[in-house]
C-alpha angles and dihedrals in degrees: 000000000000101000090047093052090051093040083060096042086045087054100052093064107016092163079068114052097160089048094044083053094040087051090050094054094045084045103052092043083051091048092047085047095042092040091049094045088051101049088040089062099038079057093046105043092029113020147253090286094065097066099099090056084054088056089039094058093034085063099046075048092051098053099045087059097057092047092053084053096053101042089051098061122045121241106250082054095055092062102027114108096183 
């Protein structure tokens, strides 16, 4: 999943390859840092037996995320490189 994540930071500011891949770093050690607090605290306050739940509702998240994205840019932005 990491290529995917950096092909669509990478997409984002193409004119600026080393800051697209400056932001994707900084982005997937926030994720790690925000992903652990959160399921430290649904195993603290829950339970260990709501983590799936946890996954379940990262990965409709997730996804939202993505369509936002791509409803966002058009489609001929999100593959130009001029």
């Amino acid at each position: 999943m990491a290529n995917i994540n950096q092909y669509l930071i990478m997409s984002s500011a193409p004119e600026a390859p080393d800051f697209a891949n400056g932001l994707f770093i900084s982005s997937c050690n926030f994720g790690t840092t925000l992903g652990s607090a959160a399921g430290g605290l649904l195993i603290t306050e829950m339970g260990i037996q709501y983590i799936g739940l946890a996954g379940i509702l990262s990965l409709l998240f997730g996804l939202a995320a993505i369509s936002i994205r791509n409803h966002v840019m058009l489609p001929r932005q999100q593959f130009s490189r001029s």
